[in-house]
Coordinates of C-alpha atoms and ligand atoms in Angstrom, one line a residue:
M1 CA 0.1 0.7 0.7
N2 CA 0.9 3.7 -0.7
H3 CA 1.5 5.3 2.5
N4 CA 2.5 8.9 1.0
L5 CA 0.5 11.6 2.5
Y6 CA -0.3 13.4 0.3
K7 CA -1.8 9.7 -1.6
I8 CA -3.6 9.9 2.2
L9 CA -4.8 13.6 2.4
Y10 CA -6.1 13.5 -1.0
E11 CA -8.2 9.7 -0.3
N12 CA -9.5 11.7 2.5
F13 CA -10.7 14.8 0.6
K14 CA -12.1 13.9 -2.3
L15 CA -15.4 13.4 -1.7
D16 CA -14.9 18.0 -1.1
L17 CA -13.8 18.6 -4.4
D18 CA -15.5 21.2 -5.0
K19 CA -15.8 22.9 -2.0
I20 CA -13.8 25.6 -0.9
C21 CA -10.8 24.6 0.7
I22 CA -8.8 27.6 1.4
E23 CA -10.0 31.1 1.1
I24 CA -7.1 34.4 1.8
P25 CA -9.3 37.0 2.7
D26 CA -10.1 39.5 0.1
Y27 CA -7.8 37.8 -2.5
K28 CA -9.0 34.4 -4.1
K29 CA -10.7 30.9 -2.7
L30 CA -9.1 27.9 -3.8
S31 CA -11.5 24.5 -4.1
F32 CA -10.1 21.0 -3.5
K33 CA -10.1 20.8 -6.4
D34 CA -7.5 23.9 -7.5
L35 CA -5.5 22.6 -5.1
D36 CA -5.0 19.1 -5.7
I37 CA -4.4 20.5 -9.2
L38 CA -1.6 23.8 -8.4
S39 CA 0.6 20.7 -6.0
A40 CA 0.5 18.8 -9.3
H41 CA 1.7 22.4 -12.0
F42 CA 4.5 22.0 -8.1
A43 CA 5.5 18.5 -8.8
S44 CA 5.6 18.9 -12.7
F45 CA 8.3 21.6 -12.1
L46 CA 10.0 19.9 -9.6
Y47 CA 10.5 17.0 -12.0
D48 CA 11.9 19.5 -15.5
L49 CA 14.3 20.2 -12.4
G50 CA 15.3 16.0 -12.2
L51 CA 13.9 16.1 -8.3
K52 CA 13.6 12.8 -7.2
K53 CA 12.1 10.3 -4.6
G54 CA 15.4 11.5 -1.1
D55 CA 15.4 14.3 -2.4
R56 CA 16.0 17.8 -0.8
M57 CA 14.5 21.1 -1.0
I58 CA 15.1 23.7 0.4
C59 CA 12.4 26.9 1.9
Q60 CA 12.2 29.7 2.9
I61 CA 9.5 31.0 1.0
D62 CA 6.4 33.7 2.4
K63 CA 3.5 32.3 3.5
S64 CA 1.2 32.4 0.7
L65 CA -0.9 29.1 -1.5
S66 CA 2.1 29.1 -3.5
A67 CA 4.5 27.9 -0.3
I68 CA 1.7 25.2 0.2
G69 CA 1.8 24.1 -3.5
L70 CA 4.9 23.0 -2.6
Y71 CA 5.1 21.6 0.5
L72 CA 2.1 18.8 -0.9
A73 CA 4.1 19.0 -4.6
C74 CA 8.1 17.1 -2.1
L75 CA 5.0 14.8 -0.7
R76 CA 3.6 14.5 -4.5
M77 CA 7.4 13.7 -5.4
G78 CA 8.4 12.4 -2.5
V79 CA 11.0 15.0 -2.3
I80 CA 12.4 15.7 1.3
Y81 CA 10.3 19.5 1.9
T82 CA 12.7 21.5 4.2
P83 CA 10.8 24.9 5.5
L84 CA 12.8 26.8 7.7
N85 CA 12.8 31.0 9.4
T86 CA 11.9 33.6 7.2
S87 CA 13.7 35.5 9.9
Y88 CA 17.3 33.0 9.5
T89 CA 20.5 35.2 8.6
N90 CA 22.7 34.1 5.7
D91 CA 24.8 33.1 8.0
E92 CA 22.1 30.9 9.8
V93 CA 21.2 29.9 6.0
E94 CA 24.9 28.2 5.3
Y95 CA 24.3 26.4 8.2
F96 CA 21.2 24.4 7.4
I97 CA 22.6 24.1 3.4
K98 CA 25.7 22.4 4.2
N99 CA 24.1 20.3 6.1
I100 CA 21.1 19.8 3.9
E101 CA 23.0 19.4 0.6
P102 CA 19.2 20.2 -1.1
K103 CA 19.3 19.9 -4.7
L104 CA 16.9 23.3 -4.6
F105 CA 16.9 25.7 -2.9
F106 CA 14.4 28.0 -2.6
S107 CA 13.8 31.6 -1.3
K108 CA 12.2 34.5 -1.7
P109 CA 12.3 37.6 -4.1
K110 CA 15.9 39.1 -2.5
L111 CA 16.8 42.3 -4.0
D112 CA 20.5 41.3 -3.3
D113 CA 21.9 38.4 -4.8
D114 CA 23.3 37.0 -1.9
F115 CA 21.0 33.9 -1.8
E116 CA 22.1 33.2 -4.9
N117 CA 25.7 33.7 -4.6
M118 CA 25.6 31.0 -1.6
C119 CA 24.5 28.7 -4.1
S120 CA 27.4 28.8 -6.2
K121 CA 29.1 28.8 -4.0
L122 CA 27.8 26.2 -1.9
D123 CA 26.7 24.0 -5.6
V124 CA 23.7 24.0 -5.0
P125 CA 22.3 22.7 -8.8
F126 CA 19.0 25.3 -9.0
F127 CA 18.2 28.2 -7.5
K128 CA 14.8 29.8 -8.2
T129 CA 12.8 32.5 -6.2
I130 CA 9.2 32.7 -5.2
G131 CA 7.2 35.5 -4.1
T132 CA 3.2 35.6 -2.5
K133 CA 1.8 37.7 -5.5
D134 CA -0.3 36.1 -8.9
N135 CA 2.1 38.3 -10.6
D136 CA 5.1 36.3 -9.3
P137 CA 7.1 35.5 -13.2
V138 CA 8.2 31.9 -11.6
L139 CA 4.3 31.4 -10.5
I140 CA 3.5 31.5 -13.4
E141 CA 5.6 29.6 -16.1
I142 CA 4.5 26.6 -13.1
L143 CA 1.4 27.1 -14.2
S144 CA 2.3 27.4 -17.6
M145 CA 3.4 23.7 -17.0
D146 CA 1.2 20.2 -17.5
P147 CA 0.9 18.7 -13.8
L148 CA 1.9 15.5 -12.9
N149 CA -0.9 13.7 -10.9
I150 CA 1.8 11.8 -9.8
F151 CA 2.2 9.6 -6.1
E152 CA 5.1 8.5 -5.3
N153 CA 5.1 5.2 -3.5
C154 CA 6.7 6.3 -0.4
N155 CA 6.4 3.9 3.2
D156 CA 5.8 4.4 6.8
Q157 CA 9.6 5.1 6.9
D158 CA 10.1 7.0 4.0
V159 CA 10.8 11.0 4.9
A160 CA 9.6 13.6 4.4
A161 CA 10.7 16.5 5.8
I162 CA 13.4 17.9 7.2
L163 CA 12.8 20.8 10.0
F164 CA 15.6 21.7 12.1
T165 CA 15.5 22.2 16.0
S166 CA 18.7 23.4 17.7
G167 CA 20.1 22.2 21.1
T168 CA 22.3 22.2 23.8
T169 CA 25.4 22.6 21.7
G170 CA 24.5 25.7 20.4
K171 CA 24.2 23.3 16.7
S172 CA 20.8 22.9 14.7
K173 CA 20.0 19.7 14.3
G174 CA 17.7 18.7 11.2
A175 CA 14.8 16.3 12.9
M176 CA 13.5 13.5 10.2
I177 CA 9.7 13.2 9.9
T178 CA 8.2 10.2 8.2
H179 CA 5.2 10.7 5.7
G180 CA 3.9 7.8 8.5
N181 CA 4.4 9.6 11.6
L182 CA 2.9 12.4 9.3
S183 CA -0.1 10.3 9.1
S184 CA -0.7 8.6 12.1
N185 CA -0.5 12.1 13.7
A186 CA -2.9 14.1 11.1
L187 CA -5.7 11.0 12.2
A188 CA -5.3 10.9 15.4
L189 CA -5.8 15.1 16.1
K190 CA -8.5 14.7 13.5
E191 CA -10.3 12.1 15.8
I192 CA -9.7 14.2 18.9
W193 CA -10.1 17.1 18.3
G194 CA -14.0 16.1 16.2
F195 CA -12.5 18.0 13.0
T196 CA -14.9 17.3 10.2
N197 CA -15.9 19.3 6.2
E198 CA -18.3 21.7 8.3
D199 CA -15.1 23.3 10.3
V200 CA -13.7 26.1 9.3
L201 CA -9.8 26.6 10.0
L202 CA -8.4 29.9 11.3
H203 CA -4.7 29.5 10.0
A204 CA -2.4 32.7 11.8
L205 CA 0.8 30.8 12.5
P206 CA 3.2 30.1 10.1
I207 CA 4.2 27.5 7.8
F208 CA 7.9 26.7 8.8
H209 CA 7.5 24.3 11.8
V210 CA 5.7 22.4 12.5
H211 CA 2.3 23.4 14.4
G212 CA 0.8 25.8 11.6
L213 CA 2.6 23.5 8.1
F214 CA 1.9 19.8 10.3
V215 CA -1.0 20.3 13.2
A216 CA -2.5 22.9 10.9
L217 CA -2.7 21.9 7.5
N218 CA -2.9 18.1 7.6
T219 CA -5.6 17.4 10.2
A220 CA -7.5 20.4 8.6
L221 CA -6.8 18.9 5.0
L222 CA -7.2 15.5 6.1
S223 CA -10.8 16.2 7.3
A224 CA -12.3 18.6 4.2
S225 CA -12.2 22.1 6.7
K226 CA -12.2 24.9 4.8
I227 CA -9.2 26.8 6.1
I228 CA -9.5 30.3 6.2
F229 CA -5.3 31.5 5.4
L230 CA -4.1 35.3 6.3
E231 CA -0.2 36.1 5.9
K232 CA 0.6 36.3 10.4
F233 CA -1.1 36.9 13.3
K234 CA -2.8 40.2 13.0
I235 CA -5.5 41.3 15.3
D236 CA -7.5 43.1 13.6
D237 CA -7.0 40.4 10.7
V238 CA -7.9 37.0 13.2
I239 CA -10.9 39.2 14.7
E240 CA -12.6 40.2 11.1
N241 CA -12.3 35.9 10.6
L242 CA -12.8 34.7 13.4
A243 CA -16.6 35.5 13.5
K244 CA -16.4 32.9 10.0
S245 CA -14.2 30.2 11.9
T246 CA -14.8 27.1 14.2
V247 CA -11.6 26.5 14.6
M248 CA -8.6 28.8 15.5
M249 CA -4.9 27.0 16.4
G250 CA -2.7 29.3 17.7
V251 CA 0.8 30.0 20.6
P252 CA -0.1 31.2 23.4
T253 CA 0.9 34.7 22.5
Y254 CA -2.2 33.9 19.8
Y255 CA -4.5 34.4 23.8
N256 CA -2.5 36.7 25.7
R257 CA -3.2 39.3 22.8
L258 CA -7.2 38.1 21.3
V259 CA -8.0 38.7 25.8
N260 CA -6.8 41.7 25.6
E261 CA -8.6 43.4 22.8
E262 CA -11.8 45.2 23.7
V263 CA -13.4 44.3 20.4
F264 CA -12.3 40.4 20.7
G265 CA -17.0 39.9 22.4
E266 CA -19.2 37.2 22.0
K267 CA -20.1 38.5 17.5
V268 CA -16.3 37.6 17.1
Y269 CA -16.1 34.0 18.0
K270 CA -20.4 32.5 18.0
N271 CA -19.4 30.1 15.6
M272 CA -16.7 28.8 17.3
R273 CA -16.3 25.7 18.9
L274 CA -12.4 25.0 19.9
F275 CA -9.5 27.3 20.4
I276 CA -6.3 24.8 20.3
S277 CA -3.2 26.6 22.0
G278 CA 0.0 24.7 22.1
S279 CA 4.0 24.6 21.1
A280 CA 4.9 26.9 25.3
P281 CA 3.8 27.0 28.2
L282 CA 0.0 29.2 28.4
T283 CA -0.3 30.3 32.0
E284 CA -3.7 29.8 34.2
K285 CA -3.3 32.8 34.1
T286 CA -4.2 33.3 29.8
F287 CA -6.9 30.5 29.9
K288 CA -9.0 32.0 33.1
E289 CA -9.0 35.7 31.7
F290 CA -9.7 33.1 29.3
K291 CA -12.4 31.6 29.9
K292 CA -14.0 34.0 32.0
K293 CA -14.3 36.7 29.3
T294 CA -15.7 33.3 26.3
N295 CA -17.1 31.0 28.3
H296 CA -14.2 28.4 26.1
S297 CA -11.7 26.5 28.3
I298 CA -8.7 27.0 25.4
L299 CA -7.9 23.5 24.5
E300 CA -4.0 22.3 25.1
R301 CA -1.5 20.0 24.0
Y302 CA 1.9 19.1 23.9
G303 CA 3.8 18.8 21.0
M304 CA 7.8 18.6 19.6
T305 CA 9.0 19.1 16.8
E306 CA 10.8 15.2 17.5
T307 CA 7.4 14.0 17.6
G308 CA 4.3 15.7 16.1
M309 CA 1.7 16.0 18.8
I310 CA 2.3 13.8 22.3
T311 CA -1.3 14.4 24.7
S312 CA -3.8 16.9 23.8
N313 CA -7.0 18.0 26.2
P314 CA -9.7 16.8 25.7
L315 CA -11.9 17.6 23.6
D316 CA -15.1 16.3 25.5
G317 CA -14.4 16.6 28.8
D318 CA -12.4 18.6 31.8
R319 CA -9.8 20.5 29.6
I320 CA -7.9 21.3 33.5
K321 CA -5.8 25.3 33.7
G322 CA -1.7 23.4 33.4
T323 CA -2.3 20.4 32.3
V324 CA -1.3 19.2 28.8
G325 CA -4.2 15.5 28.4
F326 CA -3.5 12.5 27.8
P327 CA -1.0 11.2 25.4
L328 CA -2.6 10.8 21.8
P329 CA -3.9 6.9 20.1
K330 CA -1.4 4.5 20.0
V331 CA 1.4 7.0 21.6
K332 CA 3.2 6.0 25.1
I333 CA 5.0 8.5 27.4
R334 CA 6.2 7.8 31.1
A335 CA 8.6 10.2 33.0
T336 CA 11.3 8.3 33.7
K337 CA 14.7 9.8 36.6
E338 CA 18.8 8.9 36.7
G339 CA 17.1 5.7 34.4
K340 CA 14.1 4.5 37.0
I341 CA 11.4 4.8 36.1
L342 CA 9.1 6.8 38.2
S343 CA 5.7 5.9 39.6
E344 CA 2.5 7.3 39.1
D345 CA 3.0 11.8 40.3
E346 CA 6.2 12.1 40.5
K347 CA 8.4 14.1 38.8
G348 CA 11.4 13.5 35.7
V349 CA 11.7 13.8 31.9
I350 CA 9.9 12.7 30.0
E351 CA 10.5 10.2 27.2
V352 CA 8.1 8.7 24.4
K353 CA 7.6 6.2 22.5
G354 CA 4.8 6.1 19.0
P355 CA 4.0 6.0 15.8
N356 CA 5.1 10.1 15.6
V357 CA 7.8 8.8 16.6
F358 CA 10.8 10.6 14.2
N359 CA 13.2 8.5 12.3
G360 CA 16.4 10.1 14.2
Y361 CA 19.1 13.6 13.1
W362 CA 19.8 13.9 9.5
R363 CA 23.4 12.6 9.6
M364 CA 24.0 12.9 13.2
K365 CA 23.5 9.1 14.2
E366 CA 25.6 9.8 17.5
K367 CA 23.1 12.7 18.8
T368 CA 20.4 10.9 17.5
K369 CA 21.8 7.9 19.7
E370 CA 22.1 9.4 22.8
E371 CA 18.2 11.3 23.1
F372 CA 17.0 7.5 22.3
T373 CA 16.7 4.6 25.8
E374 CA 17.5 1.2 24.9
D375 CA 13.8 -0.1 24.8
G376 CA 13.9 2.6 22.1
F377 CA 11.9 5.9 24.1
F378 CA 12.5 9.8 22.5
I379 CA 13.7 11.2 26.1
T380 CA 12.3 14.7 25.4
G381 CA 14.2 16.7 28.1
D382 CA 11.1 18.4 29.5
V383 CA 10.5 17.9 33.1
G384 CA 6.3 17.1 34.1
Q385 CA 4.3 14.4 35.6
I386 CA 1.6 12.1 35.2
D387 CA -1.2 11.4 37.5
K388 CA -2.9 8.4 38.0
T389 CA -5.7 8.7 35.2
G390 CA -2.4 9.2 32.7
R391 CA -2.6 13.0 32.9
L392 CA 0.2 14.9 32.2
T393 CA 1.5 18.3 34.2
L394 CA 4.9 20.1 32.3
S395 CA 6.4 21.7 35.0
G396 CA 9.8 22.5 32.9
R397 CA 12.5 21.8 30.5
S398 CA 16.5 20.2 31.6
S399 CA 17.2 21.8 29.5
D400 CA 17.8 26.2 29.6
M401 CA 16.3 27.4 26.6
I402 CA 13.5 30.1 25.7
I403 CA 11.1 29.6 24.3
S404 CA 9.4 33.6 23.0
G405 CA 5.9 33.7 21.1
G406 CA 6.2 30.1 20.2
F407 CA 9.8 30.2 18.8
N408 CA 12.7 28.2 20.6
V409 CA 16.3 30.7 21.4
Y410 CA 19.3 28.0 22.6
P411 CA 21.3 30.3 25.1
K412 CA 24.4 28.7 23.5
E413 CA 24.1 30.0 20.2
I414 CA 24.4 33.3 21.6
E415 CA 26.6 32.8 23.9
I416 CA 29.0 31.2 21.3
I417 CA 28.7 34.4 19.0
L418 CA 29.0 36.7 22.7
N419 CA 32.4 35.2 23.7
T420 CA 33.5 36.8 20.4
I421 CA 33.0 40.4 20.8
P422 CA 35.9 42.4 22.0
G423 CA 34.9 44.1 25.7
I424 CA 33.1 41.2 26.1
K425 CA 34.4 38.7 29.4
E426 CA 31.9 36.6 29.5
S427 CA 28.0 36.2 29.1
A428 CA 25.1 34.1 29.9
I429 CA 21.9 34.5 28.5
I430 CA 18.7 33.5 30.1
G431 CA 15.0 33.6 30.2
V432 CA 12.4 35.6 31.8
K433 CA 9.1 36.3 31.9
H434 CA 7.5 38.6 29.2
S435 CA 4.4 39.1 29.2
D436 CA 3.2 39.1 25.4
L437 CA 5.6 37.0 24.1
G438 CA 5.6 34.3 27.6
E439 CA 9.7 34.7 27.9
S440 CA 11.9 36.1 26.0
P441 CA 16.5 35.8 25.9
I442 CA 18.1 39.0 28.0
A443 CA 21.8 38.2 28.5
I444 CA 23.9 39.3 31.5
L445 CA 27.6 40.4 30.6
V446 CA 30.7 40.8 31.7
R447 CA 33.1 43.6 30.9
D448 CA 36.6 42.8 30.4
S449 CA 38.1 45.5 31.5
K450 CA 41.5 44.9 28.5
E451 CA 39.0 46.2 25.9
Q452 CA 37.5 48.8 25.4
E453 CA 34.4 49.8 26.9
I454 CA 31.0 48.7 24.0
S455 CA 27.2 49.3 24.8
D456 CA 24.5 47.7 24.1
N457 CA 23.7 49.2 20.4
D458 CA 26.9 48.2 19.3
I459 CA 26.8 44.8 20.7
T460 CA 22.9 44.2 19.1
D461 CA 24.1 45.2 15.6
V462 CA 26.9 42.7 16.4
L463 CA 24.6 39.8 16.9
N464 CA 21.9 40.6 14.1
G465 CA 24.0 40.5 11.3
K466 CA 24.3 36.9 12.1
L467 CA 21.1 36.4 14.1
A468 CA 17.3 36.1 13.8
K469 CA 15.5 38.9 15.1
F470 CA 13.8 36.5 17.9
K471 CA 16.8 36.1 18.8
I472 CA 18.5 38.9 19.8
P473 CA 18.8 39.5 24.3
K474 CA 15.6 42.0 25.2
S475 CA 18.1 43.6 27.5
F476 CA 21.7 43.8 27.9
I477 CA 22.9 43.9 32.7
W478 CA 26.2 44.0 32.8
I479 CA 27.8 42.3 36.6
D480 CA 31.5 41.9 38.0
K481 CA 31.2 38.1 37.7
L482 CA 29.1 35.6 37.1
P483 CA 27.9 33.2 39.6
V484 CA 29.5 29.4 39.1
N485 CA 29.1 26.4 41.5
A486 CA 32.1 23.9 42.5
M487 CA 33.2 23.2 39.2
G488 CA 33.1 26.3 37.4
K489 CA 29.4 25.9 35.4
V490 CA 26.9 29.3 35.6
Q491 CA 24.8 29.1 37.7
K492 CA 21.7 30.1 35.7
K493 CA 19.2 29.4 38.2
N494 CA 20.4 32.1 40.4
L495 CA 20.7 34.4 37.4
R496 CA 16.7 33.9 36.4
I497 CA 15.2 34.5 40.5
K498 CA 17.1 37.3 40.9
Y499 CA 15.7 38.9 36.6
E500 CA 13.0 36.4 36.5
K501 CA 10.5 39.5 36.8
I502 CA 12.9 42.7 34.9
L503 CA 10.9 42.9 32.0
L504 CA 7.3 43.1 32.9
Ligands
MLC1 C1 8.6 38.4 16.0 N1 9.2 39.2 16.6 C2 9.7 38.5 17.5 C3 9.4 36.8 17.5 N2 8.1 37.0 16.5 N3 10.3 38.6 18.2 C4 10.4 38.0 19.5 N4 9.6 36.5 20.2 C5 9.2 36.0 18.9 N5 7.7 34.9 18.1 C6 10.3 40.2 16.0 C7 10.6 40.4 15.0 O1 11.9 40.3 13.9 C8 10.0 42.2 14.8 O2 11.8 42.7 14.9 C9 8.8 42.0 15.8 O3 9.2 41.1 16.8 C10 8.0 42.8 15.0 O4 7.6 41.4 14.3 P1 6.3 41.2 14.0 O5 6.1 39.9 12.5 O6 4.6 41.8 13.3 O7 6.1 39.7 15.5 P2 4.8 39.2 15.9 O8 3.2 39.9 15.1 O9 4.2 40.9 17.6 O10 5.3 37.8 16.0 C11 4.5 37.7 17.7 C12 3.8 36.0 16.9 C13 5.0 35.2 15.8 C14 3.9 35.4 18.6 C15 2.7 36.6 16.4 O11 6.0 35.5 16.3 C16 4.4 33.8 16.0 O12 3.3 33.8 14.5 N6 4.7 32.7 16.6 C17 4.8 31.7 16.0 C18 5.8 30.3 16.7 C19 5.6 28.9 15.5 O13 4.4 28.7 14.3 N7 5.8 29.0 16.7 C20 5.1 26.9 16.8 C21 6.8 26.6 16.8 S1 6.5 24.5 16.9 P3 11.9 44.1 15.2 O14 13.4 44.3 15.5 O15 12.0 43.9 13.2 O16 11.1 44.8 15.0 C22 6.7 24.2 18.0 C23 6.5 22.4 18.4 C24 4.9 22.3 18.6 O17 7.1 24.6 19.1 O18 4.7 22.1 20.7 O19 4.2 23.3 18.4
AMP2 P1 9.9 23.1 19.2 O1 11.4 22.4 18.9 O2 10.0 23.4 18.7 O3 8.9 21.3 18.2 O4 9.4 23.1 21.3 C1 8.9 22.1 21.2 C2 9.2 22.5 22.6 O5 8.1 23.1 22.8 C3 8.2 21.3 23.7 O6 10.1 19.8 23.8 C4 8.3 22.0 25.1 O7 9.6 22.0 25.9 C5 7.7 23.0 24.5 N1 6.0 22.8 24.1 C6 4.8 22.9 23.7 N2 4.3 22.4 23.5 C7 4.0 22.9 24.8 C8 3.2 23.5 26.3 N3 1.3 22.8 25.9 N4 3.1 23.7 27.3 C9 4.6 24.0 27.3 N5 5.3 23.5 27.3 C10 5.1 22.4 25.6

């Protein structure tokens, strides 16, 4: 049997081919049939370039119908799809290209030809650009080609996508996600969240991460639900379109913002049946205020790039604030400490096993081995406890990763750059509370008295050239000495306690 994810999506929406699949407000509506044809045009384009099953394609493009067409075309062809956050800088992108060795790099149209030069320097066979509008010349070329109605034969283990996630060493790792991972997750989410072809999903998330790409798009397409596709989370657009929607998915920042809007009243959410939150902890404050204002209990779920969705609060039954609910069908979780499996209500590192768990990190066999137990559980690095009913409550992470508005920030990556700047002797990046973004990075710095003093603005300039904007610290604090323990390790916990409220 062919386990190609696109084939599975197609089999599920093919009875609704004439129904509206995607609406971009004030711009365009596409039926499922139109989307199928669009993806077949893109498949034809990839085929003509000579891309085959197992080849890699990287894209760093804006959210658009073309981006969906390209994603679905890669699935159809068995080409491995690697989307990049649009705010990654040239330095960051160069690392991904070197690591993935793609056959094709798709960029958004840029004023300079930096990426084209980079691709030619790194021997990427094809470089293309694509914009978001109908008059984009590459899109016109693609649409002029004969559609290729291909469903490349794929098994469950074939890699569909590689998504990057950073790590404690500061080096990004490409998580290999299979057709089987994606279809099992989408089928499970359709079932547990009760998606049908009568649903209308408000889609305001970026589509270069698991949440907006797989959780939102795959689940909606599989259910033949309509998608209202917004370029990004702009509060006015969201409020205007919620009235036509039945389900919304978002990171906690979306709900922090909605609940603070005066015009967010009954008229706006009258047709909504479900608000789903994930990618970062939803605070009890937001959960409670949202409930008070709308009488809706936000449904919080938990997942990761490497695993897709792991647990979810129930559609029917108690959605308990501060918890992330129960494992998805066929998914097993457990809490462990120093290799020992813990009993109910004991706090430990959460491990997960199931058809949702990825195939390993691209070209990092050793790293992959380190992150799995001998009996095949993936070690998430999240800390939590499971009660006697199987419900999971997360309480932190074993690494010092920071989640800012749903984007992960790894301190090491920033510290490595800071420590090369003359004038800085040592640095520690910590996450502190932020009322809108949940958490934000700040930098604690020690001056190098042998060098000339450096200003915060100069430091920001250096970082801006090398790192995506969301990683730039929101504050720089100069102290005499970093607190260290007997082993000489920086005591970030102490710093976090001291500066916890500095941005509030
Ligand atoms: C944008 N900026 C951010 C930021 N997003 N800074 C910190 N953290 C963020 N998350 C910066 C921009 O670089 C810009 O900087 C300025 O803020 C304004 O940009 P913007 O695009 O107008 O920002 P805004 O609309 O406020 O975006 C915030 C946001 C967005 C929360 C709406 O980041 C967002 O949609 N986040 C969703 C992330 C997501 O999808 N995560 C899922 C990961 S998957 P300047 O300096 O130029 O002004 C995953 C697995 C799972 O975790 O479980 O789902
Ligand atoms: P990413 O690597 O971007 O996929 O981020 C995955 C991480 O996001 C997880 O390991 C968790 O730390 C965090 N996360 C996702 N959902 C939740 C949630 N509902 N509550 C708390 N943390 C979450």
